[in-house]
mmCIF file of C-alpha atoms in Angstrom:
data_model
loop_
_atom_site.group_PDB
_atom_site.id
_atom_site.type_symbol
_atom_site.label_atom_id
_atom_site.label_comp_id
_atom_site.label_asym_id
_atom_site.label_seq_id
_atom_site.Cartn_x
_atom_site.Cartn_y
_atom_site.Cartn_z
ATOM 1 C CA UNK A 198 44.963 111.133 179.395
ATOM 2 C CA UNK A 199 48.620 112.681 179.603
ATOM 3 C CA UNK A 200 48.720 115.828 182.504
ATOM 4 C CA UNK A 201 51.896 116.826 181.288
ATOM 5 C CA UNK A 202 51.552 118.862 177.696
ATOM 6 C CA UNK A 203 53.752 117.353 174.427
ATOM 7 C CA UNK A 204 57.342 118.126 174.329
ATOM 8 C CA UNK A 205 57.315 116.535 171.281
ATOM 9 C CA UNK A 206 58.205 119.704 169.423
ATOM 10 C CA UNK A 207 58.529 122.135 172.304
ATOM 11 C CA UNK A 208 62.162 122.708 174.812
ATOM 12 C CA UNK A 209 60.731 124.971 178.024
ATOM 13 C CA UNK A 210 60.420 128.202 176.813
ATOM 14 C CA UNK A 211 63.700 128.342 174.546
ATOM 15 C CA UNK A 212 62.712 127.446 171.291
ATOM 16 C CA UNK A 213 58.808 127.802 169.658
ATOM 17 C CA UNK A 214 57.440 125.988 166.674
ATOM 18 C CA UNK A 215 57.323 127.416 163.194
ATOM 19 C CA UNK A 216 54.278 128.644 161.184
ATOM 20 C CA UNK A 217 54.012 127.200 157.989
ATOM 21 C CA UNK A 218 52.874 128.502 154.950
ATOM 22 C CA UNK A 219 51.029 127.234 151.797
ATOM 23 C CA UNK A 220 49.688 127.927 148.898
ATOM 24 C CA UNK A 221 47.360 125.152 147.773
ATOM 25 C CA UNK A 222 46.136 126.934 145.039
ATOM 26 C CA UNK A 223 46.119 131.046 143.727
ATOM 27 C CA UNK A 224 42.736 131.918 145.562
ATOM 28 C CA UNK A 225 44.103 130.060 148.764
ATOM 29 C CA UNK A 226 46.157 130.822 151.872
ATOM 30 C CA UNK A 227 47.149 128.040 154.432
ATOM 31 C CA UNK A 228 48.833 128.758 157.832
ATOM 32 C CA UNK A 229 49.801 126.177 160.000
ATOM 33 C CA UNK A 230 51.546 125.796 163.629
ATOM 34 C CA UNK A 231 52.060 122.970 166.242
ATOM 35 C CA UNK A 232 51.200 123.823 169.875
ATOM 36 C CA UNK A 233 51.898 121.956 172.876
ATOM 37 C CA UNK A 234 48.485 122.336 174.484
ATOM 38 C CA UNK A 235 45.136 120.782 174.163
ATOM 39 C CA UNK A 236 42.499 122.159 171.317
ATOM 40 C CA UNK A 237 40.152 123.235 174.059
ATOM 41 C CA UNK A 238 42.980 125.356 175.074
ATOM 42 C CA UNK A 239 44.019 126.546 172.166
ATOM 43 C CA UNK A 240 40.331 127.418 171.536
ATOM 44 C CA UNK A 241 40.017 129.243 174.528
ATOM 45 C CA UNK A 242 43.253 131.465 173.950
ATOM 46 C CA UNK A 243 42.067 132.090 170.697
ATOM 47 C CA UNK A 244 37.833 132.871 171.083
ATOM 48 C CA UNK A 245 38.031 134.705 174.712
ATOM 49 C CA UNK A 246 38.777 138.759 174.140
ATOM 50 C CA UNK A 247 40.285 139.244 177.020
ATOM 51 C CA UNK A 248 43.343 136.592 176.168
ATOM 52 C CA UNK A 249 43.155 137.255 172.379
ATOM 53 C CA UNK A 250 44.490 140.873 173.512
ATOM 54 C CA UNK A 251 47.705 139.157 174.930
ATOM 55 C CA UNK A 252 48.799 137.748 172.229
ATOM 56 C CA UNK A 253 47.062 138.479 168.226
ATOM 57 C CA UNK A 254 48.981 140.707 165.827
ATOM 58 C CA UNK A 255 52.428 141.854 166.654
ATOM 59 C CA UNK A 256 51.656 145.694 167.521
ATOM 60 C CA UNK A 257 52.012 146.514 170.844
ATOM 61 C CA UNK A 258 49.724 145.712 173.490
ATOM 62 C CA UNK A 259 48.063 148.887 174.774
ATOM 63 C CA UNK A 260 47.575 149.609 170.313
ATOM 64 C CA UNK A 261 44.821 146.720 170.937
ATOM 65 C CA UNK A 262 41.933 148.912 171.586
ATOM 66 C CA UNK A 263 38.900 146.885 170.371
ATOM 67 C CA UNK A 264 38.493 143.277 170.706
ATOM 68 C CA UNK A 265 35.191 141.499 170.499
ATOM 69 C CA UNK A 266 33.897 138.049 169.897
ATOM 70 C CA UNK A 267 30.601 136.949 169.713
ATOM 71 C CA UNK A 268 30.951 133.097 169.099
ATOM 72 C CA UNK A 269 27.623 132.622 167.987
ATOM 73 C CA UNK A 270 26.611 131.445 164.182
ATOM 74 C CA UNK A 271 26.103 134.962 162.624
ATOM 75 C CA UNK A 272 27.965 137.312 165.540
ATOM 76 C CA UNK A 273 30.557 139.315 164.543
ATOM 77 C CA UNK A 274 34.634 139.665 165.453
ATOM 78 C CA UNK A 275 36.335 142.317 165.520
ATOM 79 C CA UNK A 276 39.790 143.378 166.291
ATOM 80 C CA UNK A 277 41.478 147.092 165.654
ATOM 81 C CA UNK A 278 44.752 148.818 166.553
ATOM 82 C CA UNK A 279 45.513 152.205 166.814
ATOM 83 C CA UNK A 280 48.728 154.252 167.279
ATOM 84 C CA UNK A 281 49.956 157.190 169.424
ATOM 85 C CA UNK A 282 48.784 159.015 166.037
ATOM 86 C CA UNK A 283 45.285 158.060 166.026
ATOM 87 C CA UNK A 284 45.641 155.678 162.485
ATOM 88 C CA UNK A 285 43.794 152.260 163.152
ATOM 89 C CA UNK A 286 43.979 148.860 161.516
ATOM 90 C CA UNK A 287 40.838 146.834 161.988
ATOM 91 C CA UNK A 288 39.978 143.275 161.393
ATOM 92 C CA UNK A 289 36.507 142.035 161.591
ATOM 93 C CA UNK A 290 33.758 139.618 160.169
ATOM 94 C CA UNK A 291 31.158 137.289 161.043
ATOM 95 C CA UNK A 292 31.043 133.551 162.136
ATOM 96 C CA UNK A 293 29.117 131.264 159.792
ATOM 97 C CA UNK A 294 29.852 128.034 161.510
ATOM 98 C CA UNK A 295 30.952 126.929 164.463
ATOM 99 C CA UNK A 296 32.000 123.311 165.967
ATOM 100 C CA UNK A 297 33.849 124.037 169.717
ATOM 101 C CA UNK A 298 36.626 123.006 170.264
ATOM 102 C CA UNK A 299 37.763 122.477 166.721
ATOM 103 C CA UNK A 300 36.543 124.727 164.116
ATOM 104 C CA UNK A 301 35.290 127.834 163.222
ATOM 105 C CA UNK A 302 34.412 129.284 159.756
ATOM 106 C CA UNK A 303 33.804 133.031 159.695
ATOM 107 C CA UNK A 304 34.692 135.970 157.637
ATOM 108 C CA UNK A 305 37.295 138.726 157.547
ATOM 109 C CA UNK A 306 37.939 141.651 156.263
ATOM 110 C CA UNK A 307 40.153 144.604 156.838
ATOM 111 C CA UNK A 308 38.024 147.505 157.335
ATOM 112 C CA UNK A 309 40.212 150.045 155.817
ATOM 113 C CA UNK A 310 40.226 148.419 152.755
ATOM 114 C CA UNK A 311 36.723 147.946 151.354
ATOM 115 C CA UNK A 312 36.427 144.657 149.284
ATOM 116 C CA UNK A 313 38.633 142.702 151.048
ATOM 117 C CA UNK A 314 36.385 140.046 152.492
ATOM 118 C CA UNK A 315 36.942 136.394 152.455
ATOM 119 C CA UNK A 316 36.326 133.472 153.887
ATOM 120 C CA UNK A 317 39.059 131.962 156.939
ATOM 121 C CA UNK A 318 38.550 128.784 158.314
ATOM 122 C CA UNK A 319 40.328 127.838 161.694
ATOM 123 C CA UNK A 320 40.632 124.195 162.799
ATOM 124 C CA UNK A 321 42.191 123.019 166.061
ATOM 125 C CA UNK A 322 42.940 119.578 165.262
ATOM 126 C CA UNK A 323 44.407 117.223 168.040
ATOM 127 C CA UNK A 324 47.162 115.705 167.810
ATOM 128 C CA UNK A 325 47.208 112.706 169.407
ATOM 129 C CA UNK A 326 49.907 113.660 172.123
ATOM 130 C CA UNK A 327 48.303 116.158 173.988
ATOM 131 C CA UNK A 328 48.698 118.820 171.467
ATOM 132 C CA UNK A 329 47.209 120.778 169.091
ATOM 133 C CA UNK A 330 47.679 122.114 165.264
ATOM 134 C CA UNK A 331 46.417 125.467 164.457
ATOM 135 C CA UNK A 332 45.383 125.495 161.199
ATOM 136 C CA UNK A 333 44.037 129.084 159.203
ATOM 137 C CA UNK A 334 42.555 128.312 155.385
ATOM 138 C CA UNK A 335 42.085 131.791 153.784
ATOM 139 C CA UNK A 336 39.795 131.754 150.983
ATOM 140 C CA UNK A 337 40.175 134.596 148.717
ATOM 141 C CA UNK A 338 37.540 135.078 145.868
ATOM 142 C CA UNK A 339 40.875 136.324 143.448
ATOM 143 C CA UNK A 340 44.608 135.453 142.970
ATOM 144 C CA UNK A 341 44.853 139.691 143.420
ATOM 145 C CA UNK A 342 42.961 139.909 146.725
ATOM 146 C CA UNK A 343 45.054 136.498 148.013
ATOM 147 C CA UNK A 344 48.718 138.253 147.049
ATOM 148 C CA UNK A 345 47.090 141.918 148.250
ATOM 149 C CA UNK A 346 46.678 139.804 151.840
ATOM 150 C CA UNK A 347 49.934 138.492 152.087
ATOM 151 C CA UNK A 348 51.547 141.881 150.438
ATOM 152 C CA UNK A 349 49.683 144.341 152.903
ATOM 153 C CA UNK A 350 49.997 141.869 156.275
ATOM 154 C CA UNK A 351 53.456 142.120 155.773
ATOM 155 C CA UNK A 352 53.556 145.668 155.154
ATOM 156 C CA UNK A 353 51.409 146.000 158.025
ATOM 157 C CA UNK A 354 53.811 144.159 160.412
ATOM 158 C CA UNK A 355 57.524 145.688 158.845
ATOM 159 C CA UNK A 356 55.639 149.127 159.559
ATOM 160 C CA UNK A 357 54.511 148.006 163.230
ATOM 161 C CA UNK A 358 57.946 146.222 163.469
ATOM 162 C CA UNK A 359 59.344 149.861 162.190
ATOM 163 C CA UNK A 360 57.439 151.866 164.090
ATOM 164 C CA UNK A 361 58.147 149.875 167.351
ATOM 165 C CA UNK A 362 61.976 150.004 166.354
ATOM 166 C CA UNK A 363 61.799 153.918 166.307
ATOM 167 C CA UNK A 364 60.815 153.461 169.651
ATOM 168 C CA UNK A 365 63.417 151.087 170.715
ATOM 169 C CA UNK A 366 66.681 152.465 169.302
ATOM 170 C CA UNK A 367 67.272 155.690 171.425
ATOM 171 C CA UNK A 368 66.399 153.656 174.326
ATOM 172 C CA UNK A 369 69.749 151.255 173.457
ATOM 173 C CA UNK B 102 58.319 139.564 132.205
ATOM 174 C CA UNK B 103 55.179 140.824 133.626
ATOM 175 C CA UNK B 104 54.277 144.322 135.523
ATOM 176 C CA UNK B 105 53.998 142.716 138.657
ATOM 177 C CA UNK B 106 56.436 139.427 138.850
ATOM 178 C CA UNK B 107 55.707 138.604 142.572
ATOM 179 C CA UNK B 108 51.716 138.008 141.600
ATOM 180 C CA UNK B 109 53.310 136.112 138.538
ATOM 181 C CA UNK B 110 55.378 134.087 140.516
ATOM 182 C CA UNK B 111 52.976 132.893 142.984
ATOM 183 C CA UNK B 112 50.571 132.110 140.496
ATOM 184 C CA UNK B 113 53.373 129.878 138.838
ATOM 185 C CA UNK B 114 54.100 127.742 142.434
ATOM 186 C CA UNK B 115 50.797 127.498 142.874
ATOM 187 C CA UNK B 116 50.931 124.181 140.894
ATOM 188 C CA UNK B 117 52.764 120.818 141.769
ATOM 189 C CA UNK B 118 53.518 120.232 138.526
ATOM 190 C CA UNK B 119 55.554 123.498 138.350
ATOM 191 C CA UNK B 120 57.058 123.163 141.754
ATOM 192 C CA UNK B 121 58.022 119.351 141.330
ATOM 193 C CA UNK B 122 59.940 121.345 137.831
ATOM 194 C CA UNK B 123 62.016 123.592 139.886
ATOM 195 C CA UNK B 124 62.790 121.151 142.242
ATOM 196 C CA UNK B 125 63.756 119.022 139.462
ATOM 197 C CA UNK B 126 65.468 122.196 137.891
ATOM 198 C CA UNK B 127 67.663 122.767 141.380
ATOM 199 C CA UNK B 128 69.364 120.106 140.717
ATOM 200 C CA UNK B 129 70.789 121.059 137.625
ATOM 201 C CA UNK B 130 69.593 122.173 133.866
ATOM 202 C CA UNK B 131 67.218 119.592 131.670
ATOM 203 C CA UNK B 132 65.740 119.741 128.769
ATOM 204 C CA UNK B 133 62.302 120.078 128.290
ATOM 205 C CA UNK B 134 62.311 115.972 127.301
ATOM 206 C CA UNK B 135 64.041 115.355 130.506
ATOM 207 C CA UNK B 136 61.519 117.220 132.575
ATOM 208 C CA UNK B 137 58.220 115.717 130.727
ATOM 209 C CA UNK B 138 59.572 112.435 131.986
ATOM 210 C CA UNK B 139 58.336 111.888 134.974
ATOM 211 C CA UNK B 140 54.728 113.023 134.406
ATOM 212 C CA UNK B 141 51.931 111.212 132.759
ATOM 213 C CA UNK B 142 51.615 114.179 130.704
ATOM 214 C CA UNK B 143 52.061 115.420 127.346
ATOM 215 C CA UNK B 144 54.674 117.716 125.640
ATOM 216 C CA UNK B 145 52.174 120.505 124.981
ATOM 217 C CA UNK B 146 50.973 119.963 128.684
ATOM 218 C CA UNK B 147 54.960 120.507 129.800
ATOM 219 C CA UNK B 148 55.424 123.416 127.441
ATOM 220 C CA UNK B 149 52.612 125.463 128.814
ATOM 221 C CA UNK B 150 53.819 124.652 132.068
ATOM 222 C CA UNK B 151 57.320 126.088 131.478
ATOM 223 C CA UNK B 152 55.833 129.090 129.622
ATOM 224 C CA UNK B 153 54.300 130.302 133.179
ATOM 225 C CA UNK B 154 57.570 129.745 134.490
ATOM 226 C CA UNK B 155 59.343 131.169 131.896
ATOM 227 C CA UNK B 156 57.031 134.277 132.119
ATOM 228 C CA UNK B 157 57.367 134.173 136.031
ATOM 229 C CA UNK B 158 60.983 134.941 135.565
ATOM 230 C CA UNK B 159 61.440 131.425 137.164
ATOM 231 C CA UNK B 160 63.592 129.258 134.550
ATOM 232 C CA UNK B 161 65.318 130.521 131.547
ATOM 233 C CA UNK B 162 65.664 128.890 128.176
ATOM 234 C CA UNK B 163 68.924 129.006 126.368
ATOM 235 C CA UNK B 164 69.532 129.831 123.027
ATOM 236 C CA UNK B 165 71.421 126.273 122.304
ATOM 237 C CA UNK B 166 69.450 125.528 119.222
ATOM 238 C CA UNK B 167 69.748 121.952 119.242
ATOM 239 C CA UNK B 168 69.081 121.015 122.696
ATOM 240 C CA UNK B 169 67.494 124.344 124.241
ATOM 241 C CA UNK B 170 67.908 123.207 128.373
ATOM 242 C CA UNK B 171 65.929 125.108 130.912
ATOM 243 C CA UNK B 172 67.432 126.417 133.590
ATOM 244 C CA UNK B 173 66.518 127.674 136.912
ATOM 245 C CA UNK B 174 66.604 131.618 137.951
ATOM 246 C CA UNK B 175 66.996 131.382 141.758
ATOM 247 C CA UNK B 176 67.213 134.683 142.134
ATOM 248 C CA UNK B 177 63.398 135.050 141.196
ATOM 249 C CA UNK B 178 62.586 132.414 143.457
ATOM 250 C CA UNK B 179 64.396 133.749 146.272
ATOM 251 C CA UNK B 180 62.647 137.345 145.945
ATOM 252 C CA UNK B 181 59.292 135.146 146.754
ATOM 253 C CA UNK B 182 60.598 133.231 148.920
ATOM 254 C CA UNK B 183 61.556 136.384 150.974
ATOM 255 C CA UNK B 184 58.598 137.714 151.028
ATOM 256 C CA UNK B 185 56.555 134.740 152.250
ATOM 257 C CA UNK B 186 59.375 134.565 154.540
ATOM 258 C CA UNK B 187 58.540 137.903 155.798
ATOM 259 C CA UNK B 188 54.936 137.158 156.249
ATOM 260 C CA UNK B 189 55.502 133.733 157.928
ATOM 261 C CA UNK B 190 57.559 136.194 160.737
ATOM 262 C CA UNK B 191 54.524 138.041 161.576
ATOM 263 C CA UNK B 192 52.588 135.130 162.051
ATOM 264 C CA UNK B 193 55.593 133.515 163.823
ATOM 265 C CA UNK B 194 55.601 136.819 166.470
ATOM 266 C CA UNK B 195 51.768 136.271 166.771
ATOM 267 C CA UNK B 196 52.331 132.365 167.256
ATOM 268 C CA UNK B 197 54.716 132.528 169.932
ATOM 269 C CA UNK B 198 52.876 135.162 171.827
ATOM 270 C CA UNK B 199 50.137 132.886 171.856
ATOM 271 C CA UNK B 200 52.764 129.831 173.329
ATOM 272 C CA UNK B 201 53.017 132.018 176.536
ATOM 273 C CA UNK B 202 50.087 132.694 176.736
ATOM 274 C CA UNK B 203 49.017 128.973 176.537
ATOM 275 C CA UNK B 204 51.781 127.796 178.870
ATOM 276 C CA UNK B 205 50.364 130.501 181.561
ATOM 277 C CA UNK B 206 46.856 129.450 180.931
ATOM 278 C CA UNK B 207 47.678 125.402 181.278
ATOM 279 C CA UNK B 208 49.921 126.145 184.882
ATOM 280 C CA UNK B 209 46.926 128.252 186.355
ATOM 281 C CA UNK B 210 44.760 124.774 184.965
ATOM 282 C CA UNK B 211 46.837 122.491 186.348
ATOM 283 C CA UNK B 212 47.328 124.393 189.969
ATOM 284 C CA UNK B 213 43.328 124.947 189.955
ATOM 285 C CA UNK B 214 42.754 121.248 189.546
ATOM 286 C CA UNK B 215 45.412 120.208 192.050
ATOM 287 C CA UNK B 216 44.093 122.573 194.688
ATOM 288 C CA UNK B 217 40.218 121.031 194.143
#
């Protein structure tokens, strides 16, 4: 068992992996990044509220007012932001299976937009050298809702990423 | 073209029929012979292929009557391209968040286990 984690892909803190993304088909949505850390790790970071708050969604931390997991086959997630203005974004679905450390299937929606829910599948697969890669499978029940995803998470982080400049630039 | 081209193109890479085509197609013009070639498949198959493409604002067809190449429209390509770009960046800034985080979490592991 190695006690040091992969470098493989990893140079201290200077450089970070890559997410990749795919489109296997036009109802599907694949997200993929290599960590250097072990799945149960990984898992932990990513199923424990308290640490999911340090790092999920690129908003700023204090926006990250409600975070709760209940990893339990039918419990619900949920995760929602809101600004010095009062709007909120907010993520949340229920688990439908779940296989510690390496897989969950649950589903997601985003609350202010009613008939958005899908299916997401997350699998923490090891590999082999002390690390771990992340994957996220959206399934989407339409080619609309699938490009509406992609379309309104990036709109959702250039308007974060906006809002956060507005911030930042009288500051410089 | 269609009302909403970045739905259109999507739909037309989500094939690997299509995107071994433009790959094909990036390295230069071919006509629709050319690019049936290396697929077990027939010319009607091909055609409907490069009509999504076509409609996807992804490869042109010139008006060379005798030989009719297709050609690649990068520019079409690089407009989705950009935009999964963009959304690849937000998970990216989510991603290495979560790399911190990790490499916090495995220290505190390690000095817990070396303390016991």
């Amino acid at each position: 068992m190695t006690t040091q984690p992969s470098t493989e892909n990893s140079t201290e803190n200077s450089t970070h992996n890559k997410a990749t993304l795919s489109f296997p088909s036009d109802t599907e949505l694949v997200v993929s990044r290599d960590f250097a850390y072990p799945p149960e790790l990984v898992w932990r970071a990513s199923t424990t509220p308290e640490i999911v708050k340090q790092w999920w969604g690129i908003a700023p931390r204090e926006q990250f007012v409600v975070c709760e997991i209940d990893l339990q086959v039918g419990g619900q997630w949920r995760y929602v932001f809101r600004d010095a203005d009062g709007n909120e974004d907010g993520f949340s679905g229920r688990f439908v299976e779940i296989e510690a450390p390496h897989r969950t299937v649950q589903t997601e929606q985003y609350e202010q937009m009613p008939g958005t829910e899908h299916t997401v599948t997350v699998t923490y697969t090891d590999n082999g050298q002390g690390g771990t890669r992340l994957t996220t499978h959206h399934q989407y029940p339409s080619q609309e809702m699938r490009d509406g995803h992609v379309a309104s998470g990036m709109e959702w982080g250039m308007n974060i990423t906006f809002d956060h400049l507005d911030d930042v630039l009288p500051t410089l | 073209m269609t009302d909403d081209p970045l739905s259109a193109t999507f739909a037309a890479l989500a094939d690997p029929t299509r995107r071994a085509i433009l790959l094909r197609l990036a390295e230069g013009e071919a006509t629709v012979t050319e690019l049936a070639e290396p697929f077990a498949m027939s010319m009607p198959a091909i055609s409907k292929h490069l009509k999504v493409l076509e409609r996807a604002g992804l490869v042109s067809r010139s008006r060379d009557a005798q030989r009719r190449p297709v050609r690649l429209e990068a520019a079409a390509l690089e407009a989705a391209n950009a935009w999964t770009e963009r959304y690849r960046q937000f998970w990216d800034a989510s991603y290495d968040a979560l790399d911190d985080v990790l490499a916090t979490l495995y220290r505190d592991r390690k000095q817990t286990k070396e303390q016991s």
